[in-house]
Structure formats: structure tokens, C-alpha cells
Short mmCIF file of N, CA and C in Angstrom, two decimals:
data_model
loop_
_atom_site.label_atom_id
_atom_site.label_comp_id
_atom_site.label_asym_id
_atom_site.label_seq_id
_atom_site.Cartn_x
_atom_site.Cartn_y
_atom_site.Cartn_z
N UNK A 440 0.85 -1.17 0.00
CA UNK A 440 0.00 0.00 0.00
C UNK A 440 0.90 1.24 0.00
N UNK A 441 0.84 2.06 -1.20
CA UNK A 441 1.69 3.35 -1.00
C UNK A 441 0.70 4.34 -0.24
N UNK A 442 2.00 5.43 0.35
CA UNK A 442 1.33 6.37 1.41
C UNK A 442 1.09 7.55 0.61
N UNK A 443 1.27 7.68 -0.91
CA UNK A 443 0.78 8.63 -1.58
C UNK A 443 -0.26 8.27 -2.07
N UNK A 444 -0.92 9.44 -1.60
CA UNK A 444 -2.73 9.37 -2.16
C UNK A 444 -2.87 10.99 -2.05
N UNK A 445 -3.78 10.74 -3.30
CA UNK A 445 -4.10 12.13 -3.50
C UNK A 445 -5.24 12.53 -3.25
N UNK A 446 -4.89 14.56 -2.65
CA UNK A 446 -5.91 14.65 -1.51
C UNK A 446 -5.87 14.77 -0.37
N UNK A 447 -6.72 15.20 0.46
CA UNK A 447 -6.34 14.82 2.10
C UNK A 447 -7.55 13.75 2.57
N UNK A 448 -6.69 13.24 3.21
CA UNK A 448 -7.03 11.97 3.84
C UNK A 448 -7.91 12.89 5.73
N UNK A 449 -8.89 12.62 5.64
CA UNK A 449 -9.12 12.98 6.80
C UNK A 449 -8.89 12.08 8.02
N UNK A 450 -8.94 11.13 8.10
CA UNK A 450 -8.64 9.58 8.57
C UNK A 450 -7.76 9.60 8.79
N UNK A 451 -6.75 9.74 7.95
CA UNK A 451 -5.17 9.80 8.09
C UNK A 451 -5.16 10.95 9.32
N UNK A 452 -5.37 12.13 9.25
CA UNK A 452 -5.02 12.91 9.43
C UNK A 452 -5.21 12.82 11.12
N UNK A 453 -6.44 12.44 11.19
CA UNK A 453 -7.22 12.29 12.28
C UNK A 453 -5.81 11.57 13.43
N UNK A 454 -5.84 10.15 12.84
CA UNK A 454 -4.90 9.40 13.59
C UNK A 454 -3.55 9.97 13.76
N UNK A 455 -3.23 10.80 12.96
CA UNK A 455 -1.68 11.40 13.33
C UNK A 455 -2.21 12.67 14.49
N UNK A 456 -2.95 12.94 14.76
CA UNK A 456 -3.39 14.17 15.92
C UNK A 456 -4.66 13.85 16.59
N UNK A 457 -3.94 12.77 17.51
CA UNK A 457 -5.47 12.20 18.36
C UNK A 457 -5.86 13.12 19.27
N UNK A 458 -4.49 13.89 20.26
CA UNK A 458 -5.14 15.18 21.05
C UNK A 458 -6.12 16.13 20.12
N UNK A 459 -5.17 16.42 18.69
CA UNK A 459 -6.29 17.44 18.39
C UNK A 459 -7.94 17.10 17.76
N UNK A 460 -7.94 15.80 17.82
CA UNK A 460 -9.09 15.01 17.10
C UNK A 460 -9.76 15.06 18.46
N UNK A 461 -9.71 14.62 19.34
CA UNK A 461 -10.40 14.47 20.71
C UNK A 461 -11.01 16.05 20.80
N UNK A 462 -9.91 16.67 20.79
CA UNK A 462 -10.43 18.38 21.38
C UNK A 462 -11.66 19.06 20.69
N UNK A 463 -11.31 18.66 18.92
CA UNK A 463 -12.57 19.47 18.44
C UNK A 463 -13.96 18.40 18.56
N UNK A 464 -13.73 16.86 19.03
CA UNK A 464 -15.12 16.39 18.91
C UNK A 464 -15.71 16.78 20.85
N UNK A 465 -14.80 17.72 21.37
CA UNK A 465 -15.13 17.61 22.69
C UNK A 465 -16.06 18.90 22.68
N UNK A 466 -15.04 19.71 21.48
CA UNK A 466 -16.02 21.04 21.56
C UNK A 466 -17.27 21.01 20.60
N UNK A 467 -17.51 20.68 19.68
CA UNK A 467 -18.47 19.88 18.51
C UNK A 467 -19.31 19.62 19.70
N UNK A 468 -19.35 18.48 20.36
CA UNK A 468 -20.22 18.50 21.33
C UNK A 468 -21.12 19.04 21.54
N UNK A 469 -19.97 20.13 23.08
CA UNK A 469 -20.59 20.76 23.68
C UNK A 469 -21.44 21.71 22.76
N UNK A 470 -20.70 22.57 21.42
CA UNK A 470 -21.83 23.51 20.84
C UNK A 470 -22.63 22.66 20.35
N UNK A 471 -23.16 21.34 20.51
CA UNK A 471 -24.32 20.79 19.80
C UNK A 471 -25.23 20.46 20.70
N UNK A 472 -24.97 20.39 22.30
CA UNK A 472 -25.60 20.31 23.58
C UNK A 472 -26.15 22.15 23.60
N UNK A 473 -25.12 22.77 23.66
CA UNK A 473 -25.65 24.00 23.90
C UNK A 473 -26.71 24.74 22.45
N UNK A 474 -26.44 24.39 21.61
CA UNK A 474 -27.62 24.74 20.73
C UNK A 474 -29.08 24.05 20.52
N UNK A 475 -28.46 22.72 21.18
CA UNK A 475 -30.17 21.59 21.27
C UNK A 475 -31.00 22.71 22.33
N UNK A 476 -29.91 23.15 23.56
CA UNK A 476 -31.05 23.50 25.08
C UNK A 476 -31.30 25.01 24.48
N UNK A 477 -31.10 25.79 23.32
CA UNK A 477 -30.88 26.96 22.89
C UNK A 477 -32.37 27.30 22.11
N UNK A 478 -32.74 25.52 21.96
CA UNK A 478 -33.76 25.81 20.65
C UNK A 478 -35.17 26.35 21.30
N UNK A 479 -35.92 26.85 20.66
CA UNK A 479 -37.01 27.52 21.29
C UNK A 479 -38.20 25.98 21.24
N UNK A 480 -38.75 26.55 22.45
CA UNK A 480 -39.67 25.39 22.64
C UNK A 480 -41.00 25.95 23.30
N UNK A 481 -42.42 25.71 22.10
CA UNK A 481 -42.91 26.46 22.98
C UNK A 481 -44.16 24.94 23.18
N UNK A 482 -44.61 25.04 24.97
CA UNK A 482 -45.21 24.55 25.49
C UNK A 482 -46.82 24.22 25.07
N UNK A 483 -47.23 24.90 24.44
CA UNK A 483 -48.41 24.68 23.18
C UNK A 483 -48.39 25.34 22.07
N UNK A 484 -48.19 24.76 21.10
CA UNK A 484 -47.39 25.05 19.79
C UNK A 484 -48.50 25.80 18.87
N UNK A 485 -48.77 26.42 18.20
CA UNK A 485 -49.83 26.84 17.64
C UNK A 485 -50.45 25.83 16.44
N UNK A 486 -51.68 25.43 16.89
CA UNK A 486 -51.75 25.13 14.98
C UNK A 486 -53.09 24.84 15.17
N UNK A 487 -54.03 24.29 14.06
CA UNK A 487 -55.76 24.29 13.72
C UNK A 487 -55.86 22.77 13.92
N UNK A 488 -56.35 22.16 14.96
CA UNK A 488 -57.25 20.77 14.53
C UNK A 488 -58.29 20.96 14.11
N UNK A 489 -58.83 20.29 13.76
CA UNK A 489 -60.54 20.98 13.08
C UNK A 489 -60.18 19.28 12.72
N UNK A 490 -61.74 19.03 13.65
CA UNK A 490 -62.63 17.82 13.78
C UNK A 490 -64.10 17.97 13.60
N UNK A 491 -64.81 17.01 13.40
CA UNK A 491 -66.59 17.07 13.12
C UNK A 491 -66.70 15.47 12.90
N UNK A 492 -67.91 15.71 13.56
CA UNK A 492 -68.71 14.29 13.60
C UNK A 492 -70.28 14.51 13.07
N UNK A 493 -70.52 13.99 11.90
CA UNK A 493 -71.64 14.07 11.11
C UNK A 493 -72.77 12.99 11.12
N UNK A 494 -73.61 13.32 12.20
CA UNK A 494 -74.45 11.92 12.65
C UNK A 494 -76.12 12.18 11.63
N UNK A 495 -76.43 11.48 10.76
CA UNK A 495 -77.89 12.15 9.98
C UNK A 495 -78.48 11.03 9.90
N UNK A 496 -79.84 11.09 10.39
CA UNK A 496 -80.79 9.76 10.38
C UNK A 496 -81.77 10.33 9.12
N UNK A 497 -82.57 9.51 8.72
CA UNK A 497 -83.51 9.11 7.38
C UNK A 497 -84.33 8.08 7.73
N UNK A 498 -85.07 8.31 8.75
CA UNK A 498 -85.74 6.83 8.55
C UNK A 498 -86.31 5.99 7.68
N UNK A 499 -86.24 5.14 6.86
CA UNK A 499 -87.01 4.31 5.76
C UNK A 499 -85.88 4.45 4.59
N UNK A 500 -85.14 5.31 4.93
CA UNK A 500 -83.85 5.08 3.94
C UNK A 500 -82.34 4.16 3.98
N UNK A 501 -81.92 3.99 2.87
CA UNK A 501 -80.62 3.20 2.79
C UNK A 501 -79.23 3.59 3.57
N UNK A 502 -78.76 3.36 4.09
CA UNK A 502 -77.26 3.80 4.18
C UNK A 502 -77.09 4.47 3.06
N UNK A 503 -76.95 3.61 2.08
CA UNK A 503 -76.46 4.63 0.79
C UNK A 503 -77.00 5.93 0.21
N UNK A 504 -78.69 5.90 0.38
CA UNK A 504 -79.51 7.20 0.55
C UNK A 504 -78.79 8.18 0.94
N UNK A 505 -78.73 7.78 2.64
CA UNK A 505 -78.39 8.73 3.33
C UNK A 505 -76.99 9.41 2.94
N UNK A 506 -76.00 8.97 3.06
CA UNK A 506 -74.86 9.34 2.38
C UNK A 506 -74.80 9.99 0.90
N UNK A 507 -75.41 10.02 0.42
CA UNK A 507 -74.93 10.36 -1.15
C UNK A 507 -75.91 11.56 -0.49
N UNK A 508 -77.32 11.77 -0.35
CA UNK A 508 -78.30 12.80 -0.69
C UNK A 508 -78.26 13.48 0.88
N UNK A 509 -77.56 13.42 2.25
CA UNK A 509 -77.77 14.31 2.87
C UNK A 509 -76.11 14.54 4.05
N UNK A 510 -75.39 13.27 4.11
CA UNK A 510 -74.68 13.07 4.57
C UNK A 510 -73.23 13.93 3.86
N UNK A 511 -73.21 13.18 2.30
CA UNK A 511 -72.01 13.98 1.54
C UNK A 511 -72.28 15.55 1.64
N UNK A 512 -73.18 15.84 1.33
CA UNK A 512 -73.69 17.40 1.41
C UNK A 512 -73.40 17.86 2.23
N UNK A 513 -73.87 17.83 3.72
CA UNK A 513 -73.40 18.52 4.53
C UNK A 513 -72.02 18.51 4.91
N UNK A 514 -71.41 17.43 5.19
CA UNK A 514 -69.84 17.52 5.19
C UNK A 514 -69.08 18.23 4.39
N UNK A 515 -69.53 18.25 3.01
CA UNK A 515 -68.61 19.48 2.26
C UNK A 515 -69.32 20.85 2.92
N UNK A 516 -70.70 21.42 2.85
CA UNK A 516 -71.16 22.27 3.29
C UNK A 516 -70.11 23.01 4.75
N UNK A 517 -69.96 21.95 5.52
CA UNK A 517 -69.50 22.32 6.76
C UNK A 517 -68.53 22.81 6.77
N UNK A 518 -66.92 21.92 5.98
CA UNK A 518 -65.84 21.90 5.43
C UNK A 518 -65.49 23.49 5.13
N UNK A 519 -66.82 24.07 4.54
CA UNK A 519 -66.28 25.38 3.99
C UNK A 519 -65.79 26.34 5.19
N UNK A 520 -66.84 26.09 6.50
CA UNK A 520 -67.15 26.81 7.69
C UNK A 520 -65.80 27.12 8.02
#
């Protein structure tokens, strides 16, 4: 195996300066601890659930009745709200 290679070898490099390889993954770290506790966090986050429950009786009618002619309707109807 020749030791010319072209390029830098980071690997290489690494192992010839283990103090200085240790030092920057010590500080790497810490600024990656101190920017995780840095991040903003907020305790109820803003955003829209939007739920509905569409209950429609028909008596003497089909399931399928109901759904196509009063059920689909209103759910888009509502949707717009």
C-alpha cells in the first residue's frame, strides 16, 4: 500500500493528531448540547385541529340514501365553515 494518495485523507489525518481530534469532537459537542437547550420550545405550539362528527338519520332510507343525498352534502357544506 503506498502512502501517496491524493488529496487529504481525513482519517489519516485524524490518527496522526489524536489530542487534536479528541479536542474538536469535545467542543463539537458541547456547541451541539448547547444549541439543542438553545432551541425555542414552545409549550403549546400553535396550529388548527378541526374535527366534526356528522351523525344524519332518514328513517325508511338506505345507508347509501343517506350518504350520497344528505350526509355527503353537509360535510362538504360544513368543510367550507
Amino acid at each position: 500500500m503506498t502512502t501517496h494518495s491524493k488529496g487529504f485523507n481525513l482519517s489519516l489525518w485524524a490518527l496522526k493528531h489524536p489530542a487534536l481530534t479528541r479536542y474538536l469532537l469535545v467542543v463539537l459537542l458541547v456547541l451541539g448540547f448547547n444549541a439543542y437547550f438553545l432551541l425555542g420550545q414552545d409549550e403549546d405550539p400553535p396550529f388548527t385541529f378541526r374535527a366534526m362528527v356528522v351523525r344524519t338519520y332518514w328513517p325508511g332510507a338506505t345507508a347509501q340514501q343517506v350518504a350520497e343525498q344528505v350526509t355527503d352534502k353537509l360535510e362538504r357544506t360544513l368543510q367550507e365553515v
